[in-house]
Coordinates of C-alpha atoms in Angstrom, one line a residue:
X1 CA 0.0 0.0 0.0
X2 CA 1.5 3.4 -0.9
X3 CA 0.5 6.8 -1.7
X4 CA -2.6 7.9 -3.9
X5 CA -0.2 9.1 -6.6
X6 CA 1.5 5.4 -6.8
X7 CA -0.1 1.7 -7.4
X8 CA -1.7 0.5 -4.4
X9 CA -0.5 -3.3 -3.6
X10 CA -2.1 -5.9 -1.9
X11 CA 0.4 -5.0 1.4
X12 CA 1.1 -2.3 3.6
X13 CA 3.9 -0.8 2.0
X14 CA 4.3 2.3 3.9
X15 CA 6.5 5.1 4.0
X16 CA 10.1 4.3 5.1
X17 CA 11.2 5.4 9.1
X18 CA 13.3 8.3 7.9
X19 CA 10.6 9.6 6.2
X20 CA 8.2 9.6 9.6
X21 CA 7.6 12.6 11.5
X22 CA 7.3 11.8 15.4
X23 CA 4.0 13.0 17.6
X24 CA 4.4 16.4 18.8
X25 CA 6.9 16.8 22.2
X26 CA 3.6 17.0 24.1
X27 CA 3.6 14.8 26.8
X28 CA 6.2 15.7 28.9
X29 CA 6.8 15.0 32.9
X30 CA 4.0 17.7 33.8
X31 CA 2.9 17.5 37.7
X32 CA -0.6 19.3 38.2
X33 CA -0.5 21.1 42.2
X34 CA -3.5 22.1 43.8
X35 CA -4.9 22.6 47.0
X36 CA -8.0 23.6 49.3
X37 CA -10.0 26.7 46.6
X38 CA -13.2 27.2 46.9
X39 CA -13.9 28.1 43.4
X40 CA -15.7 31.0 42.3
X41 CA -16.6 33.3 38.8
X42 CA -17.4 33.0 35.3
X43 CA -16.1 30.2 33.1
X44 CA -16.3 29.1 29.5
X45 CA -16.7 25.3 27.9
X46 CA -14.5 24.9 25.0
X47 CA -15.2 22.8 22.0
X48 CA -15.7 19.2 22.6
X49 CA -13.1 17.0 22.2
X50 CA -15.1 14.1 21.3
X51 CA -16.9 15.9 18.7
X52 CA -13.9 17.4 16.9
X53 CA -11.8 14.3 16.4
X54 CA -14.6 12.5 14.2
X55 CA -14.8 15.9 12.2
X56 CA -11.6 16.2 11.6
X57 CA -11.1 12.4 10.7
X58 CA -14.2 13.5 8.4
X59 CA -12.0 16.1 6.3
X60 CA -10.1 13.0 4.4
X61 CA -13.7 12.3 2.6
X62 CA -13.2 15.7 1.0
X63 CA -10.5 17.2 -1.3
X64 CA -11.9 20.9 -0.6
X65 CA -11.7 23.0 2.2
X66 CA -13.2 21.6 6.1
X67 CA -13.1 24.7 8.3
X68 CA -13.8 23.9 12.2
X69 CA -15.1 26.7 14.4
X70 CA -14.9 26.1 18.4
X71 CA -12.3 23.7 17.9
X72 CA -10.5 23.1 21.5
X73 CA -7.1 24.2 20.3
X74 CA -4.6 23.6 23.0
X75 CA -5.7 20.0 23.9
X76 CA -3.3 17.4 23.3
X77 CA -5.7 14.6 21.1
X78 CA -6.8 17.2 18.7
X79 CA -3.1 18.7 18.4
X80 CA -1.9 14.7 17.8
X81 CA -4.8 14.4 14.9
X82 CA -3.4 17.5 13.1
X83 CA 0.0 16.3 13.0
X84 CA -1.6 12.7 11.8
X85 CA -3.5 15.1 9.0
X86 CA -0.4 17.0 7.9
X87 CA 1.7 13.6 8.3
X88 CA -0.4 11.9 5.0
X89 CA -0.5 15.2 2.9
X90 CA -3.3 18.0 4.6
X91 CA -2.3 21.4 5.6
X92 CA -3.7 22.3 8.9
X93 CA -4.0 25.9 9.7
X94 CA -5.3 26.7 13.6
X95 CA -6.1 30.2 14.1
X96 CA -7.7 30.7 17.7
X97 CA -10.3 28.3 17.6
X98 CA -10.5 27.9 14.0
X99 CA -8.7 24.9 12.2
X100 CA -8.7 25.1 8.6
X101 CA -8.2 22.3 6.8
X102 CA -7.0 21.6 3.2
X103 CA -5.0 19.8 0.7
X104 CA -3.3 20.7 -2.0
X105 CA -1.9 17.5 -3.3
X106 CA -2.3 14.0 -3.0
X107 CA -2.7 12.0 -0.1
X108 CA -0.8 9.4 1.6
X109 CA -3.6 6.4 1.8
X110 CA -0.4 5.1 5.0
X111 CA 0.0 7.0 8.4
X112 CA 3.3 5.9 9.6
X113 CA 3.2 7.4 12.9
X114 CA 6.0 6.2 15.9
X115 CA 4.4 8.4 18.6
X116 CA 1.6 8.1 21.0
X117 CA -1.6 8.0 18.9
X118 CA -5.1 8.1 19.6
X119 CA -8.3 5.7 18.8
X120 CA -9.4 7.5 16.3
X121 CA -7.1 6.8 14.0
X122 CA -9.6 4.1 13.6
X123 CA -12.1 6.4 11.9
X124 CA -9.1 8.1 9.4
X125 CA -8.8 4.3 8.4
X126 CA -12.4 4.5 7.9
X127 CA -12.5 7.6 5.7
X128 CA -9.2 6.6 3.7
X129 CA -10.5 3.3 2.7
X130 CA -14.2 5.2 1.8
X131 CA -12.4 7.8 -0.2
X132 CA -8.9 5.7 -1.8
X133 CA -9.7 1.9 -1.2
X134 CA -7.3 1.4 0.8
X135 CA -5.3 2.7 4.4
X136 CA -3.0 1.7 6.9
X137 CA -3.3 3.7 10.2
X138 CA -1.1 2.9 13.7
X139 CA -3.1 0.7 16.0
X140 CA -4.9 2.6 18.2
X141 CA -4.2 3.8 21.7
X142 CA -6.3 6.1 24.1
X143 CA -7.2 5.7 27.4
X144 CA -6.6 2.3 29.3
X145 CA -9.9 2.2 30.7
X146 CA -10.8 -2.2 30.0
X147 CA -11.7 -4.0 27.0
X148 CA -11.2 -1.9 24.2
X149 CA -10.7 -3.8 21.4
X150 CA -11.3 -2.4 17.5
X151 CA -13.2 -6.0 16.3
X152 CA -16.6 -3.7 16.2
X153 CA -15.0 -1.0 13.5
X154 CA -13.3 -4.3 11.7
X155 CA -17.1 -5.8 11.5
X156 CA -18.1 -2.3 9.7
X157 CA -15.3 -2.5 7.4
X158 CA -15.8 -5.9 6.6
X159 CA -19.3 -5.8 6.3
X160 CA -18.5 -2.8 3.4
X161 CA -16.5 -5.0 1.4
X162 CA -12.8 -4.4 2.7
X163 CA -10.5 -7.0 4.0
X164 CA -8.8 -5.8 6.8
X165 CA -5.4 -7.7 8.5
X166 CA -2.5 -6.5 10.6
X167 CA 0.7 -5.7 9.6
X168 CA 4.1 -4.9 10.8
X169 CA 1.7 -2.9 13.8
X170 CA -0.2 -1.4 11.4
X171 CA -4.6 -2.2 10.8
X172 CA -4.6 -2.4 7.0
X173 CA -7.4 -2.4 4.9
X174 CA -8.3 -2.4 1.7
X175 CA -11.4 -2.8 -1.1
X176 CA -10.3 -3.0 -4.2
X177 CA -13.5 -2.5 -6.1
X178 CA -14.5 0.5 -3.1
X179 CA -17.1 -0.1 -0.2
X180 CA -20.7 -1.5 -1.3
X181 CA -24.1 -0.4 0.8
X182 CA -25.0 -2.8 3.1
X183 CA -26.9 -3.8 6.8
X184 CA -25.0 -3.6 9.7
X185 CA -26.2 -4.9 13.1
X186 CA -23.7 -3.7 15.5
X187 CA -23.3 -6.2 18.8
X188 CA -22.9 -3.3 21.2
X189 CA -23.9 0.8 20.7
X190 CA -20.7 2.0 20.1
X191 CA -20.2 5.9 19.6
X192 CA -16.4 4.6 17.7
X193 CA -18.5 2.3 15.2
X194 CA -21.3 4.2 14.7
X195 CA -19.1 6.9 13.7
X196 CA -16.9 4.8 11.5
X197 CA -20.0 3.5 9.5
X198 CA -21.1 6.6 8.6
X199 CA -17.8 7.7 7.3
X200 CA -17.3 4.5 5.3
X201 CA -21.2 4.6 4.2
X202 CA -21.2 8.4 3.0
X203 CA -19.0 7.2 -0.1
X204 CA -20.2 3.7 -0.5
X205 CA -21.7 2.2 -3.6
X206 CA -25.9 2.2 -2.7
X207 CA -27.4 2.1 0.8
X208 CA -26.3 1.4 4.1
X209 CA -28.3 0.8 7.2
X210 CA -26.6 0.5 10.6
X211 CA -28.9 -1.1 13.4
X212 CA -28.3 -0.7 16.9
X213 CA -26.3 2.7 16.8
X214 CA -25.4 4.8 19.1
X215 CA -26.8 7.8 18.5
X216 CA -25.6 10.2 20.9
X217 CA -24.8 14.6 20.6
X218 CA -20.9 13.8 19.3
X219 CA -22.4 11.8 16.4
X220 CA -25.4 14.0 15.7
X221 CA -22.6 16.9 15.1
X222 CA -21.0 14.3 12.8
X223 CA -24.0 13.8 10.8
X224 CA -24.8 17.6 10.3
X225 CA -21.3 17.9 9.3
X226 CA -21.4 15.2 6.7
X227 CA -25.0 16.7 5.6
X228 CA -23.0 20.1 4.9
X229 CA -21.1 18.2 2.9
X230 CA -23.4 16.5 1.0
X231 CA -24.2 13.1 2.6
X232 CA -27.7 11.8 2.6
X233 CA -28.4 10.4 6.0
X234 CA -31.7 9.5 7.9
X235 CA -31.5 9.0 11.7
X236 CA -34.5 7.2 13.7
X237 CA -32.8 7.3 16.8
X238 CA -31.7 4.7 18.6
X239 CA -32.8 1.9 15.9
X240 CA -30.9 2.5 12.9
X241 CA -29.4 5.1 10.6
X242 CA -29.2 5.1 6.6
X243 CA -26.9 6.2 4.4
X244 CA -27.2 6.7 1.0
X245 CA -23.5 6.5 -0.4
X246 CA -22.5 9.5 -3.1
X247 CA -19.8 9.8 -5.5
X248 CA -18.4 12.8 -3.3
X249 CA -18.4 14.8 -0.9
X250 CA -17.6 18.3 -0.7
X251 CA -15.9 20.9 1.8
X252 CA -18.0 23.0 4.4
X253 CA -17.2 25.3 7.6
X254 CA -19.0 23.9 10.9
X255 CA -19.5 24.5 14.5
X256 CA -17.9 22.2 16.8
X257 CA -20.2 21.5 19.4
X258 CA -20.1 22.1 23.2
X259 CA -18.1 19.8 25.4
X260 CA -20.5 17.8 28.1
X261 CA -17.7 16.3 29.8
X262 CA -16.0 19.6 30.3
X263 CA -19.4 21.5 31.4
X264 CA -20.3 18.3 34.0
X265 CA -16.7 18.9 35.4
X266 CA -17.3 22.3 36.4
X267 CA -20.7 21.9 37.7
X268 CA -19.4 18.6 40.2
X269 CA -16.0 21.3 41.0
X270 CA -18.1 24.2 42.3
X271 CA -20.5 21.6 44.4
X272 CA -17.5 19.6 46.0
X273 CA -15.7 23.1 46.8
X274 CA -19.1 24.9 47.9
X275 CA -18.5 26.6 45.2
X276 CA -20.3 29.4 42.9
X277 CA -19.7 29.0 39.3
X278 CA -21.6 30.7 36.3
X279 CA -20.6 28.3 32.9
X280 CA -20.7 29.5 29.4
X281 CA -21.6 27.4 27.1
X282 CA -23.4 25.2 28.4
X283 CA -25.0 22.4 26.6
X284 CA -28.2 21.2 29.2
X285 CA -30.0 19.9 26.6
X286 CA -27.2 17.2 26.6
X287 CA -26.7 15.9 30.2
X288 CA -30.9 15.6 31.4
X289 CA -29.9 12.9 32.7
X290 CA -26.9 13.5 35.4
X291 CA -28.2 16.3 35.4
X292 CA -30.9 14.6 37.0
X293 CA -29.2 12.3 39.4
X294 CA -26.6 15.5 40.3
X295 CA -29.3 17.6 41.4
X296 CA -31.0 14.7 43.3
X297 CA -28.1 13.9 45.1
X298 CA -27.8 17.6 46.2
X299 CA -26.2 19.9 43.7
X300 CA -27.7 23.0 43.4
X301 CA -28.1 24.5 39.5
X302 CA -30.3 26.8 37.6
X303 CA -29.9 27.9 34.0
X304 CA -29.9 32.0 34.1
X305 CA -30.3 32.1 30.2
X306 CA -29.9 30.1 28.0
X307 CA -26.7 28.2 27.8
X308 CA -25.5 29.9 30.8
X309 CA -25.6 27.5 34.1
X310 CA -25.1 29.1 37.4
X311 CA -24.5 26.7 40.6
X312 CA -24.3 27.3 44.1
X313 CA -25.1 26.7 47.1
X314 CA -24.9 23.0 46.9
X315 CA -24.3 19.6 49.0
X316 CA -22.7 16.2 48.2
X317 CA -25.1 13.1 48.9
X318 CA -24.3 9.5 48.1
X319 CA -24.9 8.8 44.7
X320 CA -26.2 5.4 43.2
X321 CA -25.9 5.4 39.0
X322 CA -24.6 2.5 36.3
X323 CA -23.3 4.4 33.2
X324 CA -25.0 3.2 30.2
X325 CA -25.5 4.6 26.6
X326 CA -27.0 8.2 25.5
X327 CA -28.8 10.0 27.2
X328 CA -27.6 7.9 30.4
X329 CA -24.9 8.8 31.8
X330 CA -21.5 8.0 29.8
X331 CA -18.7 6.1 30.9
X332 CA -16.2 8.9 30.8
X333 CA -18.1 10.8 33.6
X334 CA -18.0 7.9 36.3
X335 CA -14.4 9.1 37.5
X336 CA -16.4 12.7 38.0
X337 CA -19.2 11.7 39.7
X338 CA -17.0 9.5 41.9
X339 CA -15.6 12.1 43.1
X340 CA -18.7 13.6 43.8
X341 CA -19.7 10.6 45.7
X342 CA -16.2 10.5 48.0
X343 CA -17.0 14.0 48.9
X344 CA -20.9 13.1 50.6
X345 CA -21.5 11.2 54.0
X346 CA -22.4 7.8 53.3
X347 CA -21.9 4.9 50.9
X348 CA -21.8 5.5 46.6
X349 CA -22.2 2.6 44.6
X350 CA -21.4 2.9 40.8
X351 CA -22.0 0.3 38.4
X352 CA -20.0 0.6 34.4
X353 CA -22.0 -1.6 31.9
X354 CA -19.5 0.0 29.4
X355 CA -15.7 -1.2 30.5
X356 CA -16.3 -2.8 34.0
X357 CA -12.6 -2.8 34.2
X358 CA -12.7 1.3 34.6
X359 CA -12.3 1.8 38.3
X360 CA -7.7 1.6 38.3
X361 CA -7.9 5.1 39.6
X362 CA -9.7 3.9 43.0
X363 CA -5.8 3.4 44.2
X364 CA -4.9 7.0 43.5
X365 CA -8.2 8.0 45.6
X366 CA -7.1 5.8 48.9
X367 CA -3.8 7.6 49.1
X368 CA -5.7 10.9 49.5
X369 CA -7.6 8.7 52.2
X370 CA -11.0 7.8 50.2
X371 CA -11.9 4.5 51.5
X372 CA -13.6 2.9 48.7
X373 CA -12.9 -1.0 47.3
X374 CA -14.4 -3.1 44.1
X375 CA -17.1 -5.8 44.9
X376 CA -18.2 -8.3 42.4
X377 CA -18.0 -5.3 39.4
X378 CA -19.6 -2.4 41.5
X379 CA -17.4 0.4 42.8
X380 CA -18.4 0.9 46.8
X381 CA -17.0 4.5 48.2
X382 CA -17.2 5.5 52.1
X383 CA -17.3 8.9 51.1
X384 CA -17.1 11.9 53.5
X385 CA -13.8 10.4 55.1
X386 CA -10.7 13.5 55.9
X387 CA -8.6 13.7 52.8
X388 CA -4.9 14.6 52.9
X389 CA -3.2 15.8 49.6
X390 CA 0.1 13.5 48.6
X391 CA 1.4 12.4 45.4
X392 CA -1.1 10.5 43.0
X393 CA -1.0 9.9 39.2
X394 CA -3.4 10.3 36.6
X395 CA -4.1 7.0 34.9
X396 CA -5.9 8.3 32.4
X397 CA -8.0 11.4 31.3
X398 CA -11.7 11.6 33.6
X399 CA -9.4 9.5 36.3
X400 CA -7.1 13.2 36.3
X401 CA -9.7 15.1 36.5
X402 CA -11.5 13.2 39.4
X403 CA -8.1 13.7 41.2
X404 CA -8.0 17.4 40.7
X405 CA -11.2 17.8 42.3
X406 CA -10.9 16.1 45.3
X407 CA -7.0 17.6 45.3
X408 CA -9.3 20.7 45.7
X409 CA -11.6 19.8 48.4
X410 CA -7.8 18.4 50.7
X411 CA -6.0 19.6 53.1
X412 CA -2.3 20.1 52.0
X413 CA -1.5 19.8 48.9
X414 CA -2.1 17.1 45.8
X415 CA 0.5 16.6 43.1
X416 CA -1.3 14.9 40.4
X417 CA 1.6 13.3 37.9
X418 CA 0.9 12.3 34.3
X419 CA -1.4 15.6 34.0
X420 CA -0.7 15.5 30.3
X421 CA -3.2 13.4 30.5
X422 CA -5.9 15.9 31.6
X423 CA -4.9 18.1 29.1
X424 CA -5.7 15.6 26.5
X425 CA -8.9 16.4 26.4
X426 CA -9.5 20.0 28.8
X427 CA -8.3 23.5 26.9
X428 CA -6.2 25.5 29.0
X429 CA -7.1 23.4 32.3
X430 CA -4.8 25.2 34.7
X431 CA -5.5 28.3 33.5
X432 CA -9.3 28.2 34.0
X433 CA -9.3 27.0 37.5
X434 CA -7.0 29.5 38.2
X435 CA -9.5 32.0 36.7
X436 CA -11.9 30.8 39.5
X437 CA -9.5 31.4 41.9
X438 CA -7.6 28.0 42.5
X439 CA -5.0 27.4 44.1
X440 CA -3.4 25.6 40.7
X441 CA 0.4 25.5 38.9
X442 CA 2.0 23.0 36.5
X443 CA 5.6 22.2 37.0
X444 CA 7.6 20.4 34.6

């Protein structure tokens, strides 16, 4: 497999290691300190993370120009996905928070890439094999959160008419005749594979129905997007969606949606430090459902306009909840509401039907002096126990973040290490809490 300009082979042929540009330097020995704040003021949600890496993978379907408003420049996965774009022959222009993309000349259909990746180099294989026939992406990292496998986006291809192997660490795939419309059933909802059909399906030959998707507000902004750009697609919520596949697509400018995960974050910090927080930005219309079990477990919110969220004045209860697909609550903001739940007098239970393996960062908690333990697949926290600040680590993104809040509610003070990976996925983190008056630095 080579580039676009040369004959594609039957192997992943890709570009030699002298010709591959390394991931950006961004993920260096940062230490995230904080201490007892009680946070107060006026902050803003950036861009969702979640929502621009799909749109971005989306700009490879097109030749013409993809411009991204609210993108959350300054967080490390979106920064890694432009230097993947540029890597395989797109120019990538970020100006605040607008990321143009174009290309000028042809496309590498191979991303040789020796430095931490992401997951969703899944959907660029996606949109390469849609668009060429064939691609050759890194196999994916991300967050070590369980069983997180890529059989469900192999199904998808499959299904489509590729064949896909591994190769010399690389998921190849390739069709030579291009992808043909078809059903897809997929085993589990999966944002990752619901994404990755729709991609593949917007240039397939004829039409494509995927059953059992997971239609959720990150791939709703993927489907106007892909609308814009002239893909015909027809959601009926949670029971299927159809694409009809076109010859091509074409460029468009779109607004990156709010981020949920961010907006939740700020609405649990300014309950667990008896807070008072005003939030821009907003996206309620999102999160009815923790928003739900947050205010019945004693957090205290009100929307002033719209968009804008004001909370105060609130209390930490226990909190009972199993994460589950859209519009329950997701996966990611279990750390968050653990947190929460360490923070009220009283037992929390939280069940993950997603990755029942997502509870590692329950170790980092009980050297701040959480008491919690794992029983038979449900997390059990004695919350409301004295805390002490100490050295912890982040073991992944939410798990950071969870630490951060409680760092904020201890006495003494909590050096969180690995806080790279918190800035994975929050804009200008330490900067906004110290906006709300934080006690908050990052040494190197």
């Amino acid at each position: 497999m080579g580039d676009i300009s040369g004959e594609p082979t039957s192997s992943c042929e890709c570009p030699s290691g002298s010709e591959t540009r390394h991931s950006p330097d961004l993920f260096g020995r940062r230490v995230l300190h904080v201490s007892a704040s009680r946070l107060r003021g006026r902050v803003a949600v950036s861009g969702a993370k979640n929502s621009a890496l799909p749109l971005m993978a989306a700009s490879l379907l097109t030749s013409e120009p993809i411009i991204l408003q609210n993108y959350p420049n300054g967080a490390l996965d979106p920064a890694i996905q432009v230097a993947m774009l540029e890597r395989i022959g797109k120019s990538c222009t970020v100006a605040g928070t607008q990321l143009t993309i174009s290309e000028d000349a042809g496309l590498r259909t191979c991303l040789k890439w020796h430095g931490r990746s992401t997951r969703y180099t899944l959907l660029m294989l996606g949109a390469l094999v849609a668009r060429f026939g064939e691609g050759a992406v890194p196999l994916p990292s991300g967050c070590e959160i369980g069983d997180r496998k890529y059989d469900i986006h192999e199904l998808v291809l499959k299904r489509l008419g590729a064949e896909v192997w591994v190769e010399r660490g690389m998921l190849c795939a390739s069709s030579g005749g291009g992808l043909t419309g078809c059903d897809i059933c997929l085993p589990i909802r999966s944002t990752g594979a619901t994404e990755n059909a729709l991609l593949c399906a917007s240039l397939a030959n004829g039409v494509t129905t995927v059953w059992n998707p997971h239609i959720r507000p990150e791939v709703l902004d993927l489907v106007s997007m892909l609308r814009k750009m002239g893909a015909q697609i027809e959601v009926c919520g949670q029971q299927y969606v159809r694409v009809t596949g076109r010859d091509a697509l074409s460029g468009t400018t779109h607004t990156v949606i709010p981020d949920n995960l961010e907006a939740i974050t700020w609405l649990i910090a300014a309950t667990v430090t008896g807070g008072e927080i005003e939030i821009e930005n907003f996206p309620s219309a999102h999160l009815e459902v923790p928003l739900i079990f947050l205010r019945e477990s004693g957090a205290r919110f009100h929307l002033e306009r719209p968009n804008l969220m004001r909370v105060a004045g609130g209390y930490c209860y226990p909190i009972d909840i199993s994460t589950g697909p859209y519009p329950g609550i997701n996966s990611d903001m279990q750390p968050l509401f653990a947190a929460f739940g360490a923070r009220a007098h009283g037992e929390s239970r939280i069940i993950d039907l997603r990755f029942p393996g997502r509870f590692d960062y329950v170790h980092e908690f009980s050297k701040l002096g959480v008491r919690g333990q794992v029983r038979e697949g449900m997390l059990c926290i004695d919350g409301g126990s004295p805390m002490k600040g100490t050295d912890v680590t982040a073991v992944d993104l939410r798990a950071g973040m969870a630490l951060a809040l409680l760092g904020l509610t201890t006495g003494g003070e909590t050096r969180i290490h690995d806080a790279w990976q918190m800035d994975r996925g929050y804009v200008n983190l330490t900067g906004k809490l110290r906006s709300l008056g934080a006690n908050a630095a990052v040494h190197t």
